Backbone as a printed PyTorch tensor [residue, N CA C, xyz], in Angstrom:
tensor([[[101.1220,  73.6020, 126.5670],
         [100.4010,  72.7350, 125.6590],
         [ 99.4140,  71.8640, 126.4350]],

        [[ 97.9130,  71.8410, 126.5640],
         [ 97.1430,  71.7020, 126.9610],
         [ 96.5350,  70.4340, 126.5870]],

        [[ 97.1430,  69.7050, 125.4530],
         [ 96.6820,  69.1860, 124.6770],
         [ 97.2320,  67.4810, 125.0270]],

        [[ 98.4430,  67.9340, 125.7390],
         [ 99.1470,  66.6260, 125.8350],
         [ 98.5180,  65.4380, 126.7670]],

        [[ 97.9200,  66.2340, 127.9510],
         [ 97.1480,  64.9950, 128.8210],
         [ 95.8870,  64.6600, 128.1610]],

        [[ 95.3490,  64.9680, 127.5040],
         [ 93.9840,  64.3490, 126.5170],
         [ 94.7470,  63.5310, 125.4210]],

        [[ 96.0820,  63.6330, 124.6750],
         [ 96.6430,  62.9490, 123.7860],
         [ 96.7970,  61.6060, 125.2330]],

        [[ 97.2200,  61.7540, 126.2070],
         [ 97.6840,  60.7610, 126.4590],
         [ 96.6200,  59.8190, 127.1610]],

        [[ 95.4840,  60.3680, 127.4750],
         [ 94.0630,  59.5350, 127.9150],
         [ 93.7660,  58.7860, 126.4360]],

        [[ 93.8100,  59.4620, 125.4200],
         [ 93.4000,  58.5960, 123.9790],
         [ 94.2070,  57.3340, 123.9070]],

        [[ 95.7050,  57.8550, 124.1800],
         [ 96.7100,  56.1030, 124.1440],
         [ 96.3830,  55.4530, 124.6220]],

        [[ 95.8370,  55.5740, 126.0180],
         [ 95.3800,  54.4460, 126.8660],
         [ 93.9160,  54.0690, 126.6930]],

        [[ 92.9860,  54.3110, 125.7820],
         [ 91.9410,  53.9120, 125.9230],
         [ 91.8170,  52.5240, 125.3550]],

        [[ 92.0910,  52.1830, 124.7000],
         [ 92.5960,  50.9100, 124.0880],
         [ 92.4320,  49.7400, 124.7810]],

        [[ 93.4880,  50.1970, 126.0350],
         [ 93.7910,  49.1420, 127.0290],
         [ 92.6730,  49.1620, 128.2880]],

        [[ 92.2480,  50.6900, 128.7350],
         [ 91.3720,  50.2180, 129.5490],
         [ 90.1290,  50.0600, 129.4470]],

        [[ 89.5050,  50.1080, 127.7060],
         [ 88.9080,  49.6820, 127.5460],
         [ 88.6200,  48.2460, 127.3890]],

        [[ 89.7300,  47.7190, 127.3240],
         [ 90.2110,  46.0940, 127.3120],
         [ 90.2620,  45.4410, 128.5550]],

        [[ 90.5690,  46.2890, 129.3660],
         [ 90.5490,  46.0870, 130.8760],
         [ 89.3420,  45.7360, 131.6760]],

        [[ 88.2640,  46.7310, 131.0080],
         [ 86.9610,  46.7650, 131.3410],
         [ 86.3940,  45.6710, 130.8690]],

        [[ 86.4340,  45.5170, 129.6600],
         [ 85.4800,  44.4750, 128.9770],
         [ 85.9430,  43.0840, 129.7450]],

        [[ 87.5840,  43.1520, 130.1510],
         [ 87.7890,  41.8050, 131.2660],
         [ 87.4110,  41.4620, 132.3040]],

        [[ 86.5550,  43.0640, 132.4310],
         [ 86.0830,  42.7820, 134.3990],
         [ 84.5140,  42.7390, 134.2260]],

        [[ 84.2240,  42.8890, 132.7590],
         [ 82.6020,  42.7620, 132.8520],
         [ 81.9090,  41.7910, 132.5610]],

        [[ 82.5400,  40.4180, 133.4580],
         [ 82.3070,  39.1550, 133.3160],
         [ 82.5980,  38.5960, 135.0310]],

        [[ 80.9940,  38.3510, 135.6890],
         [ 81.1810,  37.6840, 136.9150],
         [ 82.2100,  36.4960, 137.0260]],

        [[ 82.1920,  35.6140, 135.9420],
         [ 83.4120,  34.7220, 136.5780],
         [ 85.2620,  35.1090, 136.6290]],

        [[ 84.8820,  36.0430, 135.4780],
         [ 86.5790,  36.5690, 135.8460],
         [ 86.2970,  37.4050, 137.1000]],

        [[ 85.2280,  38.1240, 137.6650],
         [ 85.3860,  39.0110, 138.8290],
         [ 85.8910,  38.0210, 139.8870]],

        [[ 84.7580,  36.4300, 139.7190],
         [ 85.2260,  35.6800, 140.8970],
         [ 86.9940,  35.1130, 140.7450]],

        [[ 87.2510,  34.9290, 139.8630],
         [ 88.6510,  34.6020, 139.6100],
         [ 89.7050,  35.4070, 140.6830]],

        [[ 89.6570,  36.5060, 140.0080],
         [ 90.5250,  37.6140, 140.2230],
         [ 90.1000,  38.1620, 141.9400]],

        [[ 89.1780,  37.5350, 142.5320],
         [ 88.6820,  37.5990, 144.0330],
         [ 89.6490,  36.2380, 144.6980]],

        [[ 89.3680,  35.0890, 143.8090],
         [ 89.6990,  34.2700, 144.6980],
         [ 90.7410,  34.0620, 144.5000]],

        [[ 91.8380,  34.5880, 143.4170],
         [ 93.0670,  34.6610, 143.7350],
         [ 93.6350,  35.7670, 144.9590]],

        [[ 92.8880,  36.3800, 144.9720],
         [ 93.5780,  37.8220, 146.2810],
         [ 94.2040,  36.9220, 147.3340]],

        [[ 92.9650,  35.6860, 147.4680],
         [ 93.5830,  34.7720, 149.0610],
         [ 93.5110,  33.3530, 148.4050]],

        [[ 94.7330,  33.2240, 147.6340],
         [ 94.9320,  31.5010, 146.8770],
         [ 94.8310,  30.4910, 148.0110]],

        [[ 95.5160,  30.8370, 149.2980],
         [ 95.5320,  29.7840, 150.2360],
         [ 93.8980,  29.4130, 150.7110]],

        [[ 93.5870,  30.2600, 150.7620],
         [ 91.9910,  30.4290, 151.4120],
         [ 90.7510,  29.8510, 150.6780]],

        [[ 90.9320,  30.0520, 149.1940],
         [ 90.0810,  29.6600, 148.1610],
         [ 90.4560,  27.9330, 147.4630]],

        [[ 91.9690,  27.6650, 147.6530],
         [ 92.2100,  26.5130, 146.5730],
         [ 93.0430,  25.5480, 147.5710]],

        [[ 92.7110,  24.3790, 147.3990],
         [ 93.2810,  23.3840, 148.0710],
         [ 95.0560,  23.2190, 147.7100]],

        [[ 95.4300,  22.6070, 148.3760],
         [ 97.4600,  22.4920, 147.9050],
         [ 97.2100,  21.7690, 146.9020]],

        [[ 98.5240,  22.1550, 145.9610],
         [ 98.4900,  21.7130, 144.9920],
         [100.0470,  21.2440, 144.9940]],

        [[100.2890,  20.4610, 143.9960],
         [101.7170,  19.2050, 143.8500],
         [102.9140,  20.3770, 143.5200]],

        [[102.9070,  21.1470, 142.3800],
         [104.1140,  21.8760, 142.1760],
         [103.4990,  23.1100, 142.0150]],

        [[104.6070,  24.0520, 142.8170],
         [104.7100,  25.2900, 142.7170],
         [103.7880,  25.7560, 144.3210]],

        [[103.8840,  26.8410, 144.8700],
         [102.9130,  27.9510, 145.8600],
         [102.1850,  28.5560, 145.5980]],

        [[100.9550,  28.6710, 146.0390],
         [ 99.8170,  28.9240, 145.9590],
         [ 99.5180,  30.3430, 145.8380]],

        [[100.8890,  30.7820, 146.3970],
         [100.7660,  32.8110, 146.2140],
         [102.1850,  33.0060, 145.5680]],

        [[103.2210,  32.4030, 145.7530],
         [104.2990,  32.7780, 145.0290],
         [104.4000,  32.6960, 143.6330]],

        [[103.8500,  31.7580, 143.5030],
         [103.7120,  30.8890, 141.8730],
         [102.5360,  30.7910, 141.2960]],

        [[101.2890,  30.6210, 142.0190],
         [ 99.9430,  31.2910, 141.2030],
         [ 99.4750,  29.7760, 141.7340]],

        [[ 98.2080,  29.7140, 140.6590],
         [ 97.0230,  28.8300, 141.0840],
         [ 97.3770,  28.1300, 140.0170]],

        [[ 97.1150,  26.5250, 139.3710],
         [ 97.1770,  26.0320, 138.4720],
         [ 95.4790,  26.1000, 137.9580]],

        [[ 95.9250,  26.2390, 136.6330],
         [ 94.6740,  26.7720, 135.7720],
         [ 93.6150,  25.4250, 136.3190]],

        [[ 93.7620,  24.1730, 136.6810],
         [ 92.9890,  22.8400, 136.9850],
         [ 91.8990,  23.5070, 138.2630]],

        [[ 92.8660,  24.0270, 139.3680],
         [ 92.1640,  24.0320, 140.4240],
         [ 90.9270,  25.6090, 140.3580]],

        [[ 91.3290,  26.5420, 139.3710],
         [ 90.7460,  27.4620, 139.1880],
         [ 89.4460,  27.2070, 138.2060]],

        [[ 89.3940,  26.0880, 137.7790],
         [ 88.1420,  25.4200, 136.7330],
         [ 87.3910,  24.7290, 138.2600]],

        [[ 87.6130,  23.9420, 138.8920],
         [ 87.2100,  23.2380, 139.4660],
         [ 86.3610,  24.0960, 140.3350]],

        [[ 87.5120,  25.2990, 140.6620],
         [ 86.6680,  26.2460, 141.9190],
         [ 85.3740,  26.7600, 141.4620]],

        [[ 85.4800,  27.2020, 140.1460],
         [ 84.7730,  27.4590, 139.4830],
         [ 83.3340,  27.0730, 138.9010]],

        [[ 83.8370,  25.5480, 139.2930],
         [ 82.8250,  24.5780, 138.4840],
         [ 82.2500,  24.6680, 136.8850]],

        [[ 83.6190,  24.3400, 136.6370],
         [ 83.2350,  25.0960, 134.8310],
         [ 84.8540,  23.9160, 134.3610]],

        [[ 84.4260,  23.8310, 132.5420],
         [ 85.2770,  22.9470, 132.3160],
         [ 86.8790,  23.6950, 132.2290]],

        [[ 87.5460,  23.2360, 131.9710],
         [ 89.3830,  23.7120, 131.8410],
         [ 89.1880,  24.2060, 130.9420]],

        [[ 88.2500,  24.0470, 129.3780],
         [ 89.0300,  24.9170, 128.6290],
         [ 87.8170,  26.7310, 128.9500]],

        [[ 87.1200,  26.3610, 129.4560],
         [ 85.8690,  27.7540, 129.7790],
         [ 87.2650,  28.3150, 130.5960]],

        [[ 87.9000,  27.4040, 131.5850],
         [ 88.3030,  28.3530, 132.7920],
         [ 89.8080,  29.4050, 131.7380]],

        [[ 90.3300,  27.9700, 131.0360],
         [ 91.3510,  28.8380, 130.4870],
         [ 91.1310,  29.9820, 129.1080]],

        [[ 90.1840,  30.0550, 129.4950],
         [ 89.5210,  31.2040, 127.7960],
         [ 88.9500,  32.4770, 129.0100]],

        [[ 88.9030,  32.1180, 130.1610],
         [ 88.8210,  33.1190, 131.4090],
         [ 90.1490,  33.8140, 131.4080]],

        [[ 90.7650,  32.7910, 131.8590],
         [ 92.2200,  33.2170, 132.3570],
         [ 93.3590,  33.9340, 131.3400]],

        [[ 92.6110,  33.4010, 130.1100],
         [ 93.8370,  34.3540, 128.6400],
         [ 93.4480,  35.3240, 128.7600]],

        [[ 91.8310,  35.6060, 129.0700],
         [ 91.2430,  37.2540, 128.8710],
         [ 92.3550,  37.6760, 129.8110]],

        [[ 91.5540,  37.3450, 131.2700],
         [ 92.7380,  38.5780, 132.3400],
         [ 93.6810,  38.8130, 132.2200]],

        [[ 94.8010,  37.7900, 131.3990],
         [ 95.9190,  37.9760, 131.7830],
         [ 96.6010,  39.0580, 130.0340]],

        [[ 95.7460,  38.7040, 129.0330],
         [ 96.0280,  39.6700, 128.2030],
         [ 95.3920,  40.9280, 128.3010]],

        [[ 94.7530,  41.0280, 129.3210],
         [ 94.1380,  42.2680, 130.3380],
         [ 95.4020,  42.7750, 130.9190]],

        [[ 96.3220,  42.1340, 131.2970],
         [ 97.5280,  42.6100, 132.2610],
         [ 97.2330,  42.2060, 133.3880]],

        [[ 96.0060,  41.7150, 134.1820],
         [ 95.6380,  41.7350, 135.0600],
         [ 96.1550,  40.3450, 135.7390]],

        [[ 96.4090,  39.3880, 134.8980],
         [ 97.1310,  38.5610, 135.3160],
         [ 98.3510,  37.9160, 135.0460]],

        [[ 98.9150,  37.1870, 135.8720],
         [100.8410,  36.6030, 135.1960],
         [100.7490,  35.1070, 135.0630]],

        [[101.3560,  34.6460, 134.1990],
         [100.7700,  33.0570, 134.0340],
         [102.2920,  32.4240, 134.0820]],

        [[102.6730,  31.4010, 134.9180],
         [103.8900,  31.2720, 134.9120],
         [103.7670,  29.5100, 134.9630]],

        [[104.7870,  29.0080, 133.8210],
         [104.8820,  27.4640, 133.5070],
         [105.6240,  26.2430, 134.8150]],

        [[105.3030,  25.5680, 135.3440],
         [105.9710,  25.0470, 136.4080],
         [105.5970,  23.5350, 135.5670]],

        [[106.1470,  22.5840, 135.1750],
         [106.5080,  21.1770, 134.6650],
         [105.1950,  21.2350, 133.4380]],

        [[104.1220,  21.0420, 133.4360],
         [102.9330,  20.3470, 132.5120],
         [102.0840,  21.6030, 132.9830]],

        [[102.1530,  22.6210, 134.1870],
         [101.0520,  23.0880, 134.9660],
         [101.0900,  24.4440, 134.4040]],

        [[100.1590,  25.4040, 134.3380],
         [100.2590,  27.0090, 133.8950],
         [ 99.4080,  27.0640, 134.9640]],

        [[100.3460,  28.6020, 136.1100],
         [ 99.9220,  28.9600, 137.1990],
         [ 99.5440,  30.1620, 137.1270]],

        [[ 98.4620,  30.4370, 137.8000],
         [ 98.5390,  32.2950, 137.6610],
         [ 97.9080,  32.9720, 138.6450]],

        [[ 98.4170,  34.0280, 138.8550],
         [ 98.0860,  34.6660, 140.0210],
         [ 98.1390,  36.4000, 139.3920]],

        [[ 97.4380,  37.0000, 140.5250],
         [ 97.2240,  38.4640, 140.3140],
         [ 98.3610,  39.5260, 140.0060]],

        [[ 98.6520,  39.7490, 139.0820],
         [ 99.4550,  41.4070, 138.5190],
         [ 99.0030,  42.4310, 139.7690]],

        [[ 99.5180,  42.3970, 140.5720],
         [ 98.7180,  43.2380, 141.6630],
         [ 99.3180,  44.6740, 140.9380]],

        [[100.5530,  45.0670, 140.5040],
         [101.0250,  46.5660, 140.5180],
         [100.2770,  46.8700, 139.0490]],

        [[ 99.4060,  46.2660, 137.9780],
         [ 99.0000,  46.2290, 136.6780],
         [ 97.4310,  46.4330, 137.3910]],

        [[ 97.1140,  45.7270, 138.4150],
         [ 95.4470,  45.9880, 138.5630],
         [ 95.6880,  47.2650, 139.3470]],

        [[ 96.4790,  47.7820, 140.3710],
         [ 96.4980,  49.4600, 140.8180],
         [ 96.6140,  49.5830, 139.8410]],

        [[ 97.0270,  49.9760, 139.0310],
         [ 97.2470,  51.4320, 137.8750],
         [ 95.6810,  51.2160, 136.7580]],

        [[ 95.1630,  49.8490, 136.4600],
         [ 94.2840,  49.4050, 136.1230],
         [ 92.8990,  50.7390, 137.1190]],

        [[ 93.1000,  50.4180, 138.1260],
         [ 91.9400,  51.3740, 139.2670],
         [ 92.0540,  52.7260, 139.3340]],

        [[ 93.6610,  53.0310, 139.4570],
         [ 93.5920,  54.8680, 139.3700],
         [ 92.9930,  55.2190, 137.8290]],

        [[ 93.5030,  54.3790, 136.8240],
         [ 92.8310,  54.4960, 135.2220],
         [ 91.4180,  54.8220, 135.3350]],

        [[ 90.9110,  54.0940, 135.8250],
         [ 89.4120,  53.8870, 135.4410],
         [ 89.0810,  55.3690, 136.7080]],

        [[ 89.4630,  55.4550, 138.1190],
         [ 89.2080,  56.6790, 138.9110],
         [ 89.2410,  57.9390, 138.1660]],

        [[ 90.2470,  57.4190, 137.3720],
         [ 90.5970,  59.1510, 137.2910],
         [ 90.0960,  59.4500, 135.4210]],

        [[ 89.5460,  58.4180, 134.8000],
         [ 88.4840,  58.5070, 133.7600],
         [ 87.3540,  58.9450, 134.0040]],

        [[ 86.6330,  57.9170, 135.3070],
         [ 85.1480,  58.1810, 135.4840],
         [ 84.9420,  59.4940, 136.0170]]])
């Protein structure tokens, strides 16, 4: 049945078409860059690690130079992209890169184009 790997490129178009439309925006590209190296890009922050626990959505506006709610209408895209994990630490929403969701995100799109 010949039919089944084209049924199963159709299921997923959905998503990586959703995927795409998240990466076809320079400031989520810079986002999703300057999380790769949180230590490198964002100053310490009070609660939580900077790679274990993610970036707080504050310091990712700032890096940005854009207001909190631009940065967090960034950050819902990626992360309902899959592309990112948003995790609650006291008042703060942290987030950092889905790294095993952006591979499969890249062989998707490789093995589409």
């Amino acid at each position: 049945m010949a039919a089944a790997p084209f049924d199963a490129l159709f299921r997923e178009l959905p998503k990586t078409e959703f995927v795409l439309r998240a990466l076809a925006n320079e400031r989520r590209l810079q986002i999703l860059d300057c999380l790769k190296h949180s230590r490198k890009h964002f100053r310490p922050q009070v609660d939580g690690d900077l790679v274990e626990d993610g970036v707080c959505g504050v310091l990712i506006a700032e890096k940005l130079g854009v207001s909190q709610p631009t940065a967090s209408e960034h950050l819902k895209i990626l992360r309902e992209a899959g592309l990112l994990k948003a995790k609650r630490i006291k008042q703060w929403t942290l987030y950092r890169r889905d790294e095993a969701k952006i591979k499969n995100a890249k062989q998707t799109i490789v093995r589409r184009v």
